[in-house]
Amino acid sequence: MFSKACEYGIRASVFIAEQSLLDRKVSLKDVAEAIESPAAYTSKILQRLSKSNIINSDKGPTGGFSMDKSELEKVKLSSIVYAIDGDNIYNGCGLGLKKCNADKPCPVHNQFKVIRDELKKMLETTSVKTLAIDFEKGLTFLRR
Amino acid sequence: MFSKACEYGIRASVFIAEQSLLDRKVSLKDVAEAIESPAAYTSKILQRLSKSNIINSDKGPTGGFSMDKSELEKVKLSSIVYAIDGDNIYNGCGLGLKKCNADKPCPVHNQFKVIRDELKKMLETTSVKTLAIDFEKGLTFLRR
DNA sequence: TAAATAGTGGACAAAATTATCCAATATAAA
DNA sequence: TTTATATTGGATAATTTTGTCCACTATTTA
């Protein structure tokens, strides 16, 4: 479905969001431990999220990663997925054809369109904030 | 969504099915040209489909790949996907957690479950035969 | 201003996926 | 039975994705 990088990206975002709700900045190490991911690789992913203005990163002592509490509910899963995996999930053909649309559809174009549209809607309506709140309550998990 | 191998596998199956409806066996070369895929790689994929009893393969002159017309509507997309990509699509966690279920769910477990179940249902109800018939009619395309 | 800390960016390495090549095998037809 | 044809299977290569390492920059604190 998503690349491993994107999976780490979503998990990291949920963790950073949750900690931000508690007014805590987190270090790369914190993130990697919380989501059980390779630290150096996670660093690259956080860089992308930072450049896409999804998370903040501050250097130096007392630095770390964070998200603005006030903007947290505006951040949807779709932004994270787009920042890391681009738009292949939405626009790419399910059978890998370069040109595939209603005019010249692949054999499963219509069947896939239904699924994709649902996936898209889900990603666009699910905010990181609600995921962070459930995680904070101990209802969901980011490792194992 | 699927691996490239799986995409080729589905496209190849639709082509082979369509040709089988016309009582024609097709060679590896035919398949590769019809679906615009690397022949040698496609060969490996057809081997898997053959071992999973989804397609027939006959060696020697007049040999080639084919599908039994009588069993064609029993072959669903789900069999092909399973033969090539396994069951990660259904059972794997959307965020890559090794253990993720209703008891210990990842943050997007429930949201993904809805999508997955729809995808699963779609794959399990879509037969290669109907896809082949639409392709035969010129309604759908396997290349470009 | 010096030292310690934390993220950045570039080069590099490992693993997985995708793709190629070719000798071997099976089979139909001459 | 020989020849031509078509798939098979194993080795190998290229590419992409995933993951690591390390010197550098920015920033806070003493």
JSON list of C-alpha atoms in Angstrom, two decimals, chain B:
[
{"chain": "B", "resi": 1, "resn": "MET", "atom": "CA", "xyz": [-0.76, -1.23, -4.18]},
{"chain": "B", "resi": 2, "resn": "PHE", "atom": "CA", "xyz": [0.53, -4.36, -5.90]},
{"chain": "B", "resi": 3, "resn": "SER", "atom": "CA", "xyz": [4.08, -5.25, -6.90]},
{"chain": "B", "resi": 4, "resn": "LYS", "atom": "CA", "xyz": [5.07, -4.74, -10.51]},
{"chain": "B", "resi": 5, "resn": "ALA", "atom": "CA", "xyz": [5.22, -8.51, -10.85]},
{"chain": "B", "resi": 6, "resn": "CYS", "atom": "CA", "xyz": [1.61, -8.72, -9.75]},
{"chain": "B", "resi": 7, "resn": "GLU", "atom": "CA", "xyz": [0.53, -6.01, -12.15]},
{"chain": "B", "resi": 8, "resn": "TYR", "atom": "CA", "xyz": [2.15, -7.92, -15.00]},
{"chain": "B", "resi": 9, "resn": "GLY", "atom": "CA", "xyz": [0.55, -11.10, -13.71]},
{"chain": "B", "resi": 10, "resn": "ILE", "atom": "CA", "xyz": [-2.96, -9.67, -13.82]},
{"chain": "B", "resi": 11, "resn": "ARG", "atom": "CA", "xyz": [-2.46, -8.11, -17.24]},
{"chain": "B", "resi": 12, "resn": "ALA", "atom": "CA", "xyz": [-1.01, -11.35, -18.60]},
{"chain": "B", "resi": 13, "resn": "SER", "atom": "CA", "xyz": [-3.90, -13.35, -17.21]},
{"chain": "B", "resi": 14, "resn": "VAL", "atom": "CA", "xyz": [-6.48, -11.10, -18.82]},
{"chain": "B", "resi": 15, "resn": "PHE", "atom": "CA", "xyz": [-4.71, -11.45, -22.16]},
{"chain": "B", "resi": 16, "resn": "ILE", "atom": "CA", "xyz": [-4.30, -15.20, -21.92]},
{"chain": "B", "resi": 17, "resn": "ALA", "atom": "CA", "xyz": [-7.93, -15.54, -20.84]},
{"chain": "B", "resi": 18, "resn": "GLU", "atom": "CA", "xyz": [-9.14, -13.47, -23.75]},
{"chain": "B", "resi": 19, "resn": "GLN", "atom": "CA", "xyz": [-7.14, -15.50, -26.24]},
{"chain": "B", "resi": 20, "resn": "SER", "atom": "CA", "xyz": [-8.33, -18.71, -24.64]},
{"chain": "B", "resi": 21, "resn": "LEU", "atom": "CA", "xyz": [-11.92, -17.60, -25.17]},
{"chain": "B", "resi": 22, "resn": "LEU", "atom": "CA", "xyz": [-10.98, -17.52, -28.86]},
{"chain": "B", "resi": 23, "resn": "ASP", "atom": "CA", "xyz": [-9.37, -20.97, -28.50]},
{"chain": "B", "resi": 24, "resn": "ARG", "atom": "CA", "xyz": [-5.88, -19.65, -29.00]},
{"chain": "B", "resi": 25, "resn": "LYS", "atom": "CA", "xyz": [-2.73, -20.55, -27.12]},
{"chain": "B", "resi": 26, "resn": "VAL", "atom": "CA", "xyz": [-0.23, -17.72, -26.79]},
{"chain": "B", "resi": 27, "resn": "SER", "atom": "CA", "xyz": [3.54, -17.72, -26.58]},
{"chain": "B", "resi": 28, "resn": "LEU", "atom": "CA", "xyz": [5.61, -15.83, -24.04]},
{"chain": "B", "resi": 29, "resn": "LYS", "atom": "CA", "xyz": [6.46, -13.38, -26.79]},
{"chain": "B", "resi": 30, "resn": "ASP", "atom": "CA", "xyz": [2.78, -12.83, -27.57]},
{"chain": "B", "resi": 31, "resn": "VAL", "atom": "CA", "xyz": [2.06, -12.08, -23.93]},
{"chain": "B", "resi": 32, "resn": "ALA", "atom": "CA", "xyz": [5.00, -9.74, -23.49]},
{"chain": "B", "resi": 33, "resn": "GLU", "atom": "CA", "xyz": [4.01, -7.79, -26.58]},
{"chain": "B", "resi": 34, "resn": "ALA", "atom": "CA", "xyz": [0.34, -7.67, -25.70]},
{"chain": "B", "resi": 35, "resn": "ILE", "atom": "CA", "xyz": [0.94, -6.30, -22.23]},
{"chain": "B", "resi": 36, "resn": "GLU", "atom": "CA", "xyz": [4.16, -4.44, -23.05]},
{"chain": "B", "resi": 37, "resn": "SER", "atom": "CA", "xyz": [6.31, -6.12, -20.43]},
{"chain": "B", "resi": 38, "resn": "PRO", "atom": "CA", "xyz": [9.89, -7.45, -20.32]},
{"chain": "B", "resi": 39, "resn": "ALA", "atom": "CA", "xyz": [9.64, -10.97, -21.76]},
{"chain": "B", "resi": 40, "resn": "ALA", "atom": "CA", "xyz": [12.13, -12.74, -19.50]},
{"chain": "B", "resi": 41, "resn": "TYR", "atom": "CA", "xyz": [10.62, -11.25, -16.39]},
{"chain": "B", "resi": 42, "resn": "THR", "atom": "CA", "xyz": [7.14, -12.05, -17.57]},
{"chain": "B", "resi": 43, "resn": "SER", "atom": "CA", "xyz": [8.29, -15.63, -18.04]},
{"chain": "B", "resi": 44, "resn": "LYS", "atom": "CA", "xyz": [9.03, -15.93, -14.32]},
{"chain": "B", "resi": 45, "resn": "ILE", "atom": "CA", "xyz": [5.63, -14.58, -13.46]},
{"chain": "B", "resi": 46, "resn": "LEU", "atom": "CA", "xyz": [3.87, -16.97, -15.82]},
{"chain": "B", "resi": 47, "resn": "GLN", "atom": "CA", "xyz": [5.79, -19.81, -14.17]},
{"chain": "B", "resi": 48, "resn": "ARG", "atom": "CA", "xyz": [4.31, -18.83, -10.82]},
{"chain": "B", "resi": 49, "resn": "LEU", "atom": "CA", "xyz": [0.82, -18.60, -12.23]},
{"chain": "B", "resi": 50, "resn": "SER", "atom": "CA", "xyz": [1.32, -21.96, -13.87]},
{"chain": "B", "resi": 51, "resn": "LYS", "atom": "CA", "xyz": [2.50, -23.57, -10.62]},
{"chain": "B", "resi": 52, "resn": "SER", "atom": "CA", "xyz": [-0.51, -22.11, -8.88]},
{"chain": "B", "resi": 53, "resn": "ASN", "atom": "CA", "xyz": [-2.68, -23.75, -11.52]},
{"chain": "B", "resi": 54, "resn": "ILE", "atom": "CA", "xyz": [-4.07, -20.44, -12.69]},
{"chain": "B", "resi": 55, "resn": "ILE", "atom": "CA", "xyz": [-2.78, -20.85, -16.22]},
{"chain": "B", "resi": 56, "resn": "ASN", "atom": "CA", "xyz": [-1.65, -23.86, -18.27]},
{"chain": "B", "resi": 57, "resn": "SER", "atom": "CA", "xyz": [1.69, -23.98, -19.99]},
{"chain": "B", "resi": 58, "resn": "ASP", "atom": "CA", "xyz": [2.67, -26.40, -22.72]},
{"chain": "B", "resi": 59, "resn": "LYS", "atom": "CA", "xyz": [6.16, -26.88, -24.03]},
{"chain": "B", "resi": 60, "resn": "GLY", "atom": "CA", "xyz": [7.32, -27.57, -27.51]},
{"chain": "B", "resi": 61, "resn": "PRO", "atom": "CA", "xyz": [5.98, -26.46, -30.87]},
{"chain": "B", "resi": 62, "resn": "THR", "atom": "CA", "xyz": [2.26, -25.62, -30.72]},
{"chain": "B", "resi": 63, "resn": "GLY", "atom": "CA", "xyz": [2.94, -25.05, -27.02]},
{"chain": "B", "resi": 64, "resn": "GLY", "atom": "CA", "xyz": [2.20, -21.86, -25.14]},
{"chain": "B", "resi": 65, "resn": "PHE", "atom": "CA", "xyz": [0.05, -20.50, -22.37]},
{"chain": "B", "resi": 66, "resn": "SER", "atom": "CA", "xyz": [-3.68, -20.91, -22.01]},
{"chain": "B", "resi": 67, "resn": "MET", "atom": "CA", "xyz": [-6.54, -21.11, -19.54]},
{"chain": "B", "resi": 68, "resn": "ASP", "atom": "CA", "xyz": [-9.40, -23.59, -19.42]},
{"chain": "B", "resi": 69, "resn": "LYS", "atom": "CA", "xyz": [-12.46, -21.90, -20.79]},
{"chain": "B", "resi": 70, "resn": "SER", "atom": "CA", "xyz": [-14.71, -23.89, -18.52]},
{"chain": "B", "resi": 71, "resn": "GLU", "atom": "CA", "xyz": [-12.90, -22.74, -15.36]},
{"chain": "B", "resi": 72, "resn": "LEU", "atom": "CA", "xyz": [-12.41, -19.17, -16.45]},
{"chain": "B", "resi": 73, "resn": "GLU", "atom": "CA", "xyz": [-15.12, -17.56, -14.39]},
{"chain": "B", "resi": 74, "resn": "LYS", "atom": "CA", "xyz": [-13.92, -19.32, -11.27]},
{"chain": "B", "resi": 75, "resn": "VAL", "atom": "CA", "xyz": [-10.58, -17.53, -11.52]},
{"chain": "B", "resi": 76, "resn": "LYS", "atom": "CA", "xyz": [-10.82, -14.33, -9.50]},
{"chain": "B", "resi": 77, "resn": "LEU", "atom": "CA", "xyz": [-8.31, -11.53, -9.22]},
{"chain": "B", "resi": 78, "resn": "SER", "atom": "CA", "xyz": [-7.71, -12.58, -5.63]},
{"chain": "B", "resi": 79, "resn": "SER", "atom": "CA", "xyz": [-6.11, -15.87, -6.75]},
{"chain": "B", "resi": 80, "resn": "ILE", "atom": "CA", "xyz": [-3.66, -14.08, -8.97]},
{"chain": "B", "resi": 81, "resn": "VAL", "atom": "CA", "xyz": [-2.76, -11.49, -6.35]},
{"chain": "B", "resi": 82, "resn": "TYR", "atom": "CA", "xyz": [-2.31, -14.21, -3.77]},
{"chain": "B", "resi": 83, "resn": "ALA", "atom": "CA", "xyz": [-0.14, -16.34, -6.08]},
{"chain": "B", "resi": 84, "resn": "ILE", "atom": "CA", "xyz": [2.26, -13.46, -6.68]},
{"chain": "B", "resi": 85, "resn": "ASP", "atom": "CA", "xyz": [2.10, -11.06, -3.73]},
{"chain": "B", "resi": 86, "resn": "GLY", "atom": "CA", "xyz": [0.84, -13.40, -1.02]},
{"chain": "B", "resi": 87, "resn": "ASP", "atom": "CA", "xyz": [-1.55, -12.16, 1.61]},
{"chain": "B", "resi": 88, "resn": "ASN", "atom": "CA", "xyz": [0.21, -9.00, 2.77]},
{"chain": "B", "resi": 89, "resn": "ILE", "atom": "CA", "xyz": [-2.45, -6.93, 1.04]},
{"chain": "B", "resi": 90, "resn": "TYR", "atom": "CA", "xyz": [-5.12, -8.38, 3.31]},
{"chain": "B", "resi": 91, "resn": "ASN", "atom": "CA", "xyz": [-3.35, -9.22, 6.53]},
{"chain": "B", "resi": 92, "resn": "GLY", "atom": "CA", "xyz": [-0.38, -6.88, 6.66]},
{"chain": "B", "resi": 93, "resn": "CYS", "atom": "CA", "xyz": [-0.67, -3.81, 8.89]},
{"chain": "B", "resi": 94, "resn": "GLY", "atom": "CA", "xyz": [-1.15, -0.56, 7.00]},
{"chain": "B", "resi": 95, "resn": "LEU", "atom": "CA", "xyz": [1.62, 1.03, 9.07]},
{"chain": "B", "resi": 96, "resn": "GLY", "atom": "CA", "xyz": [3.96, -1.95, 8.91]},
{"chain": "B", "resi": 97, "resn": "LEU", "atom": "CA", "xyz": [3.54, -3.26, 12.47]},
{"chain": "B", "resi": 98, "resn": "LYS", "atom": "CA", "xyz": [4.24, -6.96, 12.81]},
{"chain": "B", "resi": 99, "resn": "LYS", "atom": "CA", "xyz": [1.43, -7.42, 15.29]},
{"chain": "B", "resi": 100, "resn": "CYS", "atom": "CA", "xyz": [-1.62, -5.34, 14.57]},
{"chain": "B", "resi": 101, "resn": "ASN", "atom": "CA", "xyz": [-5.16, -6.49, 15.26]},
{"chain": "B", "resi": 102, "resn": "ALA", "atom": "CA", "xyz": [-8.37, -5.36, 16.93]},
{"chain": "B", "resi": 103, "resn": "ASP", "atom": "CA", "xyz": [-6.78, -6.07, 20.33]},
{"chain": "B", "resi": 104, "resn": "LYS", "atom": "CA", "xyz": [-3.60, -4.09, 19.78]},
{"chain": "B", "resi": 105, "resn": "PRO", "atom": "CA", "xyz": [-4.38, -1.92, 16.77]},
{"chain": "B", "resi": 106, "resn": "CYS", "atom": "CA", "xyz": [-2.17, 0.59, 15.03]},
{"chain": "B", "resi": 107, "resn": "PRO", "atom": "CA", "xyz": [-3.57, 4.13, 14.91]},
{"chain": "B", "resi": 108, "resn": "VAL", "atom": "CA", "xyz": [-5.22, 3.59, 11.53]},
{"chain": "B", "resi": 109, "resn": "HIS", "atom": "CA", "xyz": [-6.26, -0.01, 11.99]},
{"chain": "B", "resi": 110, "resn": "ASN", "atom": "CA", "xyz": [-10.00, 0.57, 11.83]},
{"chain": "B", "resi": 111, "resn": "GLN", "atom": "CA", "xyz": [-9.87, 3.10, 9.02]},
{"chain": "B", "resi": 112, "resn": "PHE", "atom": "CA", "xyz": [-7.77, 0.71, 6.95]},
{"chain": "B", "resi": 113, "resn": "LYS", "atom": "CA", "xyz": [-9.93, -2.26, 7.73]},
{"chain": "B", "resi": 114, "resn": "VAL", "atom": "CA", "xyz": [-12.85, -0.71, 5.90]},
{"chain": "B", "resi": 115, "resn": "ILE", "atom": "CA", "xyz": [-10.78, -0.08, 2.79]},
{"chain": "B", "resi": 116, "resn": "ARG", "atom": "CA", "xyz": [-9.10, -3.48, 2.90]},
{"chain": "B", "resi": 117, "resn": "ASP", "atom": "CA", "xyz": [-12.36, -5.33, 3.25]},
{"chain": "B", "resi": 118, "resn": "GLU", "atom": "CA", "xyz": [-13.72, -3.53, 0.22]},
{"chain": "B", "resi": 119, "resn": "LEU", "atom": "CA", "xyz": [-10.58, -4.29, -1.74]},
{"chain": "B", "resi": 120, "resn": "LYS", "atom": "CA", "xyz": [-10.73, -7.90, -0.70]},
{"chain": "B", "resi": 121, "resn": "LYS", "atom": "CA", "xyz": [-14.36, -8.19, -1.71]},
{"chain": "B", "resi": 122, "resn": "MET", "atom": "CA", "xyz": [-13.65, -6.57, -5.05]},
{"chain": "B", "resi": 123, "resn": "LEU", "atom": "CA", "xyz": [-10.74, -8.92, -5.78]},
{"chain": "B", "resi": 124, "resn": "GLU", "atom": "CA", "xyz": [-12.74, -11.94, -4.71]},
{"chain": "B", "resi": 125, "resn": "THR", "atom": "CA", "xyz": [-15.73, -11.12, -6.87]},
{"chain": "B", "resi": 126, "resn": "THR", "atom": "CA", "xyz": [-14.00, -9.90, -10.00]},
{"chain": "B", "resi": 127, "resn": "SER", "atom": "CA", "xyz": [-13.41, -12.79, -12.39]},
{"chain": "B", "resi": 128, "resn": "VAL", "atom": "CA", "xyz": [-10.75, -12.83, -15.05]},
{"chain": "B", "resi": 129, "resn": "LYS", "atom": "CA", "xyz": [-13.42, -13.91, -17.50]},
{"chain": "B", "resi": 130, "resn": "THR", "atom": "CA", "xyz": [-15.43, -10.71, -17.29]},
{"chain": "B", "resi": 131, "resn": "LEU", "atom": "CA", "xyz": [-12.24, -8.67, -17.60]},
{"chain": "B", "resi": 132, "resn": "ALA", "atom": "CA", "xyz": [-11.26, -10.73, -20.64]},
{"chain": "B", "resi": 133, "resn": "ILE", "atom": "CA", "xyz": [-14.62, -10.20, -22.29]},
{"chain": "B", "resi": 134, "resn": "ASP", "atom": "CA", "xyz": [-14.45, -6.43, -21.87]},
{"chain": "B", "resi": 135, "resn": "PHE", "atom": "CA", "xyz": [-10.92, -6.47, -23.21]},
{"chain": "B", "resi": 136, "resn": "GLU", "atom": "CA", "xyz": [-12.07, -8.54, -26.17]},
{"chain": "B", "resi": 137, "resn": "LYS", "atom": "CA", "xyz": [-14.76, -5.97, -26.91]},
{"chain": "B", "resi": 138, "resn": "GLY", "atom": "CA", "xyz": [-12.12, -3.25, -27.02]},
{"chain": "B", "resi": 139, "resn": "LEU", "atom": "CA", "xyz": [-13.50, -1.56, -23.93]},
{"chain": "B", "resi": 140, "resn": "THR", "atom": "CA", "xyz": [-10.28, -1.84, -21.95]},
{"chain": "B", "resi": 141, "resn": "PHE", "atom": "CA", "xyz": [-6.55, -1.81, -22.65]},
{"chain": "B", "resi": 142, "resn": "LEU", "atom": "CA", "xyz": [-3.48, -3.72, -21.51]},
{"chain": "B", "resi": 143, "resn": "ARG", "atom": "CA", "xyz": [-0.68, -1.42, -22.67]},
{"chain": "B", "resi": 144, "resn": "ARG", "atom": "CA", "xyz": [0.32, 2.23, -22.66]}
]
